[in-house]
């Protein structure tokens, strides 16, 4: 992809938007009121807005390697605080994807330098679910399952935050766990029983 081509694409996109609505950018500049916070992987194949078919202004997006929500990550925590406490989104989505390089790397015994502490969060997920994962003999199947369990654990990390607990009391905010299947293009809802997970998590992580 040529960098110059991106600016040409941008001009074309601006023209197309203005053809449909002459005030499109004027209206966008007035502010944002998204109802969804999407936390996904930085993988170039998992595009967030495009795969969800949403327009600018619809979804607040945070992406990092392997869609992680580490409890001490200032970036993820700031995004959750701003989206939940200030923008007042009603849904938080953690979206993982099969064939995730970050999850794959965490399954291998290799020193990857600065990536080690980041990937260790995924290894922690593996450790928590070791019995289930070790029982899966097919390596690809185990890899897919770790992707799903990682989404589930990151949803729990979202629920641990004071902002989400407060928003649940105020307006029944919901946390969703999804997986994007790159092989078919389909978005899969893991149908995490949010109320039950919340109840389990709150026993230990409740913040009054
Ligand atoms: Co990924």
PDB file of C-alpha atoms and ligand atoms in Angstrom:
ATOM      1  CA  UNK A   1       0.000   0.000   0.000  1.00  0.00           C
ATOM      2  CA  UNK A   2       1.477   3.327  -1.135  1.00  0.00           C
ATOM      3  CA  UNK A   3       1.136   6.124   1.422  1.00  0.00           C
ATOM      4  CA  UNK A   4       0.221   8.602  -1.331  1.00  0.00           C
ATOM      5  CA  UNK A   5      -2.664   6.328  -2.359  1.00  0.00           C
ATOM      6  CA  UNK A   6      -4.156   6.711   1.117  1.00  0.00           C
ATOM      7  CA  UNK A   7      -4.499  10.471   0.633  1.00  0.00           C
ATOM      8  CA  UNK A   8      -6.165   9.914  -2.743  1.00  0.00           C
ATOM      9  CA  UNK A   9      -8.541   7.412  -1.132  1.00  0.00           C
ATOM     10  CA  UNK A  10      -9.302   9.954   1.574  1.00  0.00           C
ATOM     11  CA  UNK A  11     -10.210  12.664  -0.940  1.00  0.00           C
ATOM     12  CA  UNK A  12     -12.505  10.257  -2.741  1.00  0.00           C
ATOM     13  CA  UNK A  13     -14.129   9.238   0.570  1.00  0.00           C
ATOM     14  CA  UNK A  14     -14.722  12.892   1.520  1.00  0.00           C
ATOM     15  CA  UNK A  15     -16.355  13.547  -1.858  1.00  0.00           C
ATOM     16  CA  UNK A  16     -18.563  10.458  -1.582  1.00  0.00           C
ATOM     17  CA  UNK A  17     -19.753  11.419   1.892  1.00  0.00           C
ATOM     18  CA  UNK A  18     -20.500  14.991   0.828  1.00  0.00           C
ATOM     19  CA  UNK A  19     -22.437  13.781  -2.215  1.00  0.00           C
ATOM     20  CA  UNK A  20     -24.864  11.952   0.095  1.00  0.00           C
ATOM     21  CA  UNK A  21     -24.960  14.617   2.810  1.00  0.00           C
ATOM     22  CA  UNK A  22     -23.423  18.043   2.349  1.00  0.00           C
ATOM     23  CA  UNK A  23     -23.364  18.560   6.139  1.00  0.00           C
ATOM     24  CA  UNK A  24     -21.815  15.188   6.972  1.00  0.00           C
ATOM     25  CA  UNK A  25     -18.528  16.468   8.417  1.00  0.00           C
ATOM     26  CA  UNK A  26     -20.146  19.560   9.874  1.00  0.00           C
ATOM     27  CA  UNK A  27     -22.427  17.255  11.877  1.00  0.00           C
ATOM     28  CA  UNK A  28     -19.593  14.885  12.838  1.00  0.00           C
ATOM     29  CA  UNK A  29     -17.622  17.780  14.262  1.00  0.00           C
ATOM     30  CA  UNK A  30     -20.410  18.605  16.721  1.00  0.00           C
ATOM     31  CA  UNK A  31     -19.509  15.650  18.974  1.00  0.00           C
ATOM     32  CA  UNK A  32     -19.820  11.944  19.513  1.00  0.00           C
ATOM     33  CA  UNK A  33     -22.492   9.869  21.191  1.00  0.00           C
ATOM     34  CA  UNK A  34     -21.502   6.220  20.680  1.00  0.00           C
ATOM     35  CA  UNK A  35     -23.500   3.503  22.465  1.00  0.00           C
ATOM     36  CA  UNK A  36     -20.844   0.787  22.187  1.00  0.00           C
ATOM     37  CA  UNK A  37     -17.259   0.483  23.404  1.00  0.00           C
ATOM     38  CA  UNK A  38     -15.375  -2.073  21.282  1.00  0.00           C
ATOM     39  CA  UNK A  39     -12.110  -3.548  22.544  1.00  0.00           C
ATOM     40  CA  UNK A  40     -10.438  -5.628  19.844  1.00  0.00           C
ATOM     41  CA  UNK A  41      -7.116  -6.880  18.503  1.00  0.00           C
ATOM     42  CA  UNK A  42      -4.755  -4.604  16.576  1.00  0.00           C
ATOM     43  CA  UNK A  43      -4.485  -7.302  13.874  1.00  0.00           C
ATOM     44  CA  UNK A  44      -4.722  -5.653  10.426  1.00  0.00           C
ATOM     45  CA  UNK A  45      -7.322  -8.200   9.305  1.00  0.00           C
ATOM     46  CA  UNK A  46      -9.780  -7.447  12.105  1.00  0.00           C
ATOM     47  CA  UNK A  47     -11.007  -4.006  11.193  1.00  0.00           C
ATOM     48  CA  UNK A  48     -13.620  -3.219  13.872  1.00  0.00           C
ATOM     49  CA  UNK A  49     -15.888  -0.711  12.093  1.00  0.00           C
ATOM     50  CA  UNK A  50     -15.859  -2.453   8.716  1.00  0.00           C
ATOM     51  CA  UNK A  51     -16.704  -5.921  10.016  1.00  0.00           C
ATOM     52  CA  UNK A  52     -19.513  -4.489  12.179  1.00  0.00           C
ATOM     53  CA  UNK A  53     -20.880  -2.313   9.382  1.00  0.00           C
ATOM     54  CA  UNK A  54     -20.973   0.779  11.584  1.00  0.00           C
ATOM     55  CA  UNK A  55     -20.456   4.417  10.711  1.00  0.00           C
ATOM     56  CA  UNK A  56     -18.146   7.051  12.233  1.00  0.00           C
ATOM     57  CA  UNK A  57     -19.640   8.120  15.561  1.00  0.00           C
ATOM     58  CA  UNK A  58     -21.291   4.753  16.313  1.00  0.00           C
ATOM     59  CA  UNK A  59     -18.585   2.921  18.246  1.00  0.00           C
ATOM     60  CA  UNK A  60     -15.743   3.956  20.556  1.00  0.00           C
ATOM     61  CA  UNK A  61     -12.790   1.724  19.636  1.00  0.00           C
ATOM     62  CA  UNK A  62      -9.741   0.502  21.522  1.00  0.00           C
ATOM     63  CA  UNK A  63      -7.328  -1.970  19.929  1.00  0.00           C
ATOM     64  CA  UNK A  64      -4.149  -3.621  21.170  1.00  0.00           C
ATOM     65  CA  UNK A  65      -2.326  -6.926  20.741  1.00  0.00           C
ATOM     66  CA  UNK A  66      -4.772  -9.754  21.506  1.00  0.00           C
ATOM     67  CA  UNK A  67      -7.616  -7.502  22.780  1.00  0.00           C
ATOM     68  CA  UNK A  68      -6.317  -7.391  26.318  1.00  0.00           C
ATOM     69  CA  UNK A  69      -7.705  -5.500  29.330  1.00  0.00           C
ATOM     70  CA  UNK A  70      -4.810  -5.699  31.827  1.00  0.00           C
ATOM     71  CA  UNK A  71      -5.806  -4.229  35.170  1.00  0.00           C
ATOM     72  CA  UNK A  72      -2.763  -1.949  35.278  1.00  0.00           C
ATOM     73  CA  UNK A  73      -2.774  -0.840  31.633  1.00  0.00           C
ATOM     74  CA  UNK A  74      -3.326   2.910  31.754  1.00  0.00           C
ATOM     75  CA  UNK A  75      -4.444   3.030  28.131  1.00  0.00           C
ATOM     76  CA  UNK A  76      -7.184   0.373  28.413  1.00  0.00           C
ATOM     77  CA  UNK A  77      -8.305   1.694  31.810  1.00  0.00           C
ATOM     78  CA  UNK A  78      -8.529   5.272  30.499  1.00  0.00           C
ATOM     79  CA  UNK A  79     -10.542   4.127  27.487  1.00  0.00           C
ATOM     80  CA  UNK A  80     -13.003   2.267  29.740  1.00  0.00           C
ATOM     81  CA  UNK A  81     -13.277   5.240  32.086  1.00  0.00           C
ATOM     82  CA  UNK A  82     -13.927   7.715  29.290  1.00  0.00           C
ATOM     83  CA  UNK A  83     -16.339   5.518  27.315  1.00  0.00           C
ATOM     84  CA  UNK A  84     -18.325   4.238  30.306  1.00  0.00           C
ATOM     85  CA  UNK A  85     -18.308   7.119  32.800  1.00  0.00           C
ATOM     86  CA  UNK A  86     -18.294  10.054  30.351  1.00  0.00           C
ATOM     87  CA  UNK A  87     -19.692   8.914  26.992  1.00  0.00           C
ATOM     88  CA  UNK A  88     -22.113   6.612  28.880  1.00  0.00           C
ATOM     89  CA  UNK A  89     -22.019   3.693  26.451  1.00  0.00           C
ATOM     90  CA  UNK A  90     -24.579   0.930  27.115  1.00  0.00           C
ATOM     91  CA  UNK A  91     -22.479  -1.955  25.784  1.00  0.00           C
ATOM     92  CA  UNK A  92     -18.850  -2.992  26.141  1.00  0.00           C
ATOM     93  CA  UNK A  93     -17.636  -5.558  23.624  1.00  0.00           C
ATOM     94  CA  UNK A  94     -14.418  -7.544  23.882  1.00  0.00           C
ATOM     95  CA  UNK A  95     -13.804  -9.053  20.451  1.00  0.00           C
ATOM     96  CA  UNK A  96     -11.079 -11.636  19.915  1.00  0.00           C
ATOM     97  CA  UNK A  97     -10.335 -13.503  16.713  1.00  0.00           C
ATOM     98  CA  UNK A  98      -9.215 -16.948  15.637  1.00  0.00           C
ATOM     99  CA  UNK A  99      -5.668 -17.051  14.174  1.00  0.00           C
ATOM    100  CA  UNK A 100      -4.591 -14.358  16.660  1.00  0.00           C
ATOM    101  CA  UNK A 101      -0.803 -13.976  16.550  1.00  0.00           C
ATOM    102  CA  UNK A 102      -0.680 -12.673  20.123  1.00  0.00           C
ATOM    103  CA  UNK A 103      -2.499 -15.726  21.486  1.00  0.00           C
ATOM    104  CA  UNK A 104      -0.345 -18.024  19.331  1.00  0.00           C
ATOM    105  CA  UNK A 105       2.848 -16.392  20.630  1.00  0.00           C
ATOM    106  CA  UNK A 106       1.675 -16.843  24.226  1.00  0.00           C
ATOM    107  CA  UNK A 107       1.309 -20.580  23.581  1.00  0.00           C
ATOM    108  CA  UNK A 108       4.972 -20.859  22.622  1.00  0.00           C
ATOM    109  CA  UNK A 109       7.928 -21.056  24.988  1.00  0.00           C
ATOM    110  CA  UNK A 110       9.978 -18.214  23.635  1.00  0.00           C
ATOM    111  CA  UNK A 111      11.613 -15.082  25.047  1.00  0.00           C
ATOM    112  CA  UNK A 112      10.046 -12.211  23.077  1.00  0.00           C
ATOM    113  CA  UNK A 113      11.567  -9.295  24.972  1.00  0.00           C
ATOM    114  CA  UNK A 114       9.189  -6.420  25.693  1.00  0.00           C
ATOM    115  CA  UNK A 115       6.270  -8.585  24.545  1.00  0.00           C
ATOM    116  CA  UNK A 116       6.854 -10.977  27.478  1.00  0.00           C
ATOM    117  CA  UNK A 117       4.908  -9.047  30.143  1.00  0.00           C
ATOM    118  CA  UNK A 118       2.045  -8.393  27.709  1.00  0.00           C
ATOM    119  CA  UNK A 119       1.795 -12.014  26.608  1.00  0.00           C
ATOM    120  CA  UNK A 120       2.076 -13.152  30.215  1.00  0.00           C
ATOM    121  CA  UNK A 121      -1.482 -11.917  30.681  1.00  0.00           C
ATOM    122  CA  UNK A 122      -2.580 -14.508  28.101  1.00  0.00           C
ATOM    123  CA  UNK A 123      -0.445 -17.182  29.789  1.00  0.00           C
ATOM    124  CA  UNK A 124      -2.345 -16.360  33.005  1.00  0.00           C
ATOM    125  CA  UNK A 125      -5.582 -17.113  31.142  1.00  0.00           C
ATOM    126  CA  UNK A 126      -4.068 -20.434  30.062  1.00  0.00           C
ATOM    127  CA  UNK A 127      -3.113 -21.214  33.663  1.00  0.00           C
ATOM    128  CA  UNK A 128      -6.603 -20.417  34.982  1.00  0.00           C
ATOM    129  CA  UNK A 129      -8.133 -22.776  32.380  1.00  0.00           C
ATOM    130  CA  UNK A 130      -5.283 -25.290  32.265  1.00  0.00           C
ATOM    131  CA  UNK A 131      -7.446 -28.358  32.977  1.00  0.00           C
ATOM    132  CA  UNK A 132      -9.853 -27.627  30.125  1.00  0.00           C
ATOM    133  CA  UNK A 133      -7.125 -26.627  27.660  1.00  0.00           C
ATOM    134  CA  UNK A 134      -4.776 -29.509  28.449  1.00  0.00           C
ATOM    135  CA  UNK A 135      -7.620 -31.946  27.785  1.00  0.00           C
ATOM    136  CA  UNK A 136      -7.858 -30.746  24.158  1.00  0.00           C
ATOM    137  CA  UNK A 137      -5.410 -32.860  22.153  1.00  0.00           C
ATOM    138  CA  UNK A 138      -5.781 -31.076  18.802  1.00  0.00           C
ATOM    139  CA  UNK A 139      -3.455 -28.087  18.870  1.00  0.00           C
ATOM    140  CA  UNK A 140      -5.559 -25.859  16.598  1.00  0.00           C
ATOM    141  CA  UNK A 141      -8.656 -26.600  18.627  1.00  0.00           C
ATOM    142  CA  UNK A 142      -6.772 -25.713  21.819  1.00  0.00           C
ATOM    143  CA  UNK A 143      -5.583 -22.486  20.185  1.00  0.00           C
ATOM    144  CA  UNK A 144      -9.158 -21.556  19.204  1.00  0.00           C
ATOM    145  CA  UNK A 145     -10.412 -22.319  22.687  1.00  0.00           C
ATOM    146  CA  UNK A 146      -7.711 -20.152  24.264  1.00  0.00           C
ATOM    147  CA  UNK A 147      -8.838 -17.301  21.998  1.00  0.00           C
ATOM    148  CA  UNK A 148     -12.389 -17.730  23.373  1.00  0.00           C
ATOM    149  CA  UNK A 149     -11.296 -18.092  27.003  1.00  0.00           C
ATOM    150  CA  UNK A 150      -9.083 -15.036  26.651  1.00  0.00           C
ATOM    151  CA  UNK A 151     -12.120 -13.016  25.517  1.00  0.00           C
ATOM    152  CA  UNK A 152     -14.055 -14.319  28.519  1.00  0.00           C
ATOM    153  CA  UNK A 153     -11.273 -13.365  30.950  1.00  0.00           C
ATOM    154  CA  UNK A 154     -10.902  -9.892  29.419  1.00  0.00           C
ATOM    155  CA  UNK A 155     -14.674  -9.417  29.843  1.00  0.00           C
ATOM    156  CA  UNK A 156     -14.131 -10.242  33.522  1.00  0.00           C
ATOM    157  CA  UNK A 157     -11.361  -7.638  33.662  1.00  0.00           C
ATOM    158  CA  UNK A 158     -13.834  -5.116  32.234  1.00  0.00           C
ATOM    159  CA  UNK A 159     -16.367  -6.036  34.931  1.00  0.00           C
ATOM    160  CA  UNK A 160     -13.724  -5.568  37.639  1.00  0.00           C
ATOM    161  CA  UNK A 161     -13.560  -1.837  36.939  1.00  0.00           C
ATOM    162  CA  UNK A 162     -15.417   0.598  39.200  1.00  0.00           C
ATOM    163  CA  UNK A 163     -16.809   2.445  36.154  1.00  0.00           C
ATOM    164  CA  UNK A 164     -18.553  -0.644  34.749  1.00  0.00           C
ATOM    165  CA  UNK A 165     -19.878  -1.710  38.169  1.00  0.00           C
ATOM    166  CA  UNK A 166     -21.303   1.765  38.683  1.00  0.00           C
ATOM    167  CA  UNK A 167     -22.813   1.829  35.174  1.00  0.00           C
ATOM    168  CA  UNK A 168     -24.422  -1.559  35.792  1.00  0.00           C
ATOM    169  CA  UNK A 169     -26.197  -0.156  38.855  1.00  0.00           C
ATOM    170  CA  UNK A 170     -27.227   3.004  37.010  1.00  0.00           C
ATOM    171  CA  UNK A 171     -28.299   1.751  33.610  1.00  0.00           C
ATOM    172  CA  UNK A 172     -27.704  -2.006  33.242  1.00  0.00           C
ATOM    173  CA  UNK A 173     -24.637  -1.742  31.037  1.00  0.00           C
ATOM    174  CA  UNK A 174     -23.901  -5.074  29.330  1.00  0.00           C
ATOM    175  CA  UNK A 175     -20.524  -6.678  28.564  1.00  0.00           C
ATOM    176  CA  UNK A 176     -20.324  -8.920  25.493  1.00  0.00           C
ATOM    177  CA  UNK A 177     -17.682 -11.439  24.412  1.00  0.00           C
ATOM    178  CA  UNK A 178     -17.314 -12.000  20.661  1.00  0.00           C
ATOM    179  CA  UNK A 179     -14.910 -13.802  18.358  1.00  0.00           C
ATOM    180  CA  UNK A 180     -14.293 -12.847  14.749  1.00  0.00           C
ATOM    181  CA  UNK A 181     -13.615 -15.889  12.586  1.00  0.00           C
ATOM    182  CA  UNK A 182     -11.156 -14.675   9.957  1.00  0.00           C
ATOM    183  CA  UNK A 183     -11.652 -17.889   7.996  1.00  0.00           C
ATOM    184  CA  UNK A 184     -15.361 -17.241   7.349  1.00  0.00           C
ATOM    185  CA  UNK A 185     -15.655 -13.516   8.102  1.00  0.00           C
ATOM    186  CA  UNK A 186     -18.345 -14.270  10.667  1.00  0.00           C
ATOM    187  CA  UNK A 187     -18.752 -12.592  14.010  1.00  0.00           C
ATOM    188  CA  UNK A 188     -19.560 -15.121  16.743  1.00  0.00           C
ATOM    189  CA  UNK A 189     -21.287 -14.169  19.996  1.00  0.00           C
ATOM    190  CA  UNK A 190     -19.791 -16.317  22.773  1.00  0.00           C
ATOM    191  CA  UNK A 191     -23.063 -15.711  24.654  1.00  0.00           C
ATOM    192  CA  UNK A 192     -21.312 -15.133  27.934  1.00  0.00           C
ATOM    193  CA  UNK A 193     -23.911 -15.204  30.691  1.00  0.00           C
ATOM    194  CA  UNK A 194     -23.160 -11.669  31.790  1.00  0.00           C
ATOM    195  CA  UNK A 195     -25.437 -11.654  34.849  1.00  0.00           C
ATOM    196  CA  UNK A 196     -23.919 -14.884  36.155  1.00  0.00           C
ATOM    197  CA  UNK A 197     -20.317 -13.848  35.458  1.00  0.00           C
ATOM    198  CA  UNK A 198     -21.029 -10.520  37.107  1.00  0.00           C
ATOM    199  CA  UNK A 199     -22.423 -12.230  40.186  1.00  0.00           C
ATOM    200  CA  UNK A 200     -19.355 -14.542  40.455  1.00  0.00           C
ATOM    201  CA  UNK A 201     -16.888 -11.726  39.870  1.00  0.00           C
ATOM    202  CA  UNK A 202     -18.587  -9.272  42.209  1.00  0.00           C
ATOM    203  CA  UNK A 203     -18.242 -11.616  45.158  1.00  0.00           C
ATOM    204  CA  UNK A 204     -14.528 -10.794  45.129  1.00  0.00           C
ATOM    205  CA  UNK A 205     -14.198  -7.646  43.045  1.00  0.00           C
ATOM    206  CA  UNK A 206     -17.143  -5.550  44.195  1.00  0.00           C
ATOM    207  CA  UNK A 207     -16.215  -1.892  44.602  1.00  0.00           C
ATOM    208  CA  UNK A 208     -18.794  -0.011  46.627  1.00  0.00           C
TER     209      UNK A 208
HETATM  210 CO1  LIG B   1      -4.929 -10.859  17.248  1.00  0.00          CO
END
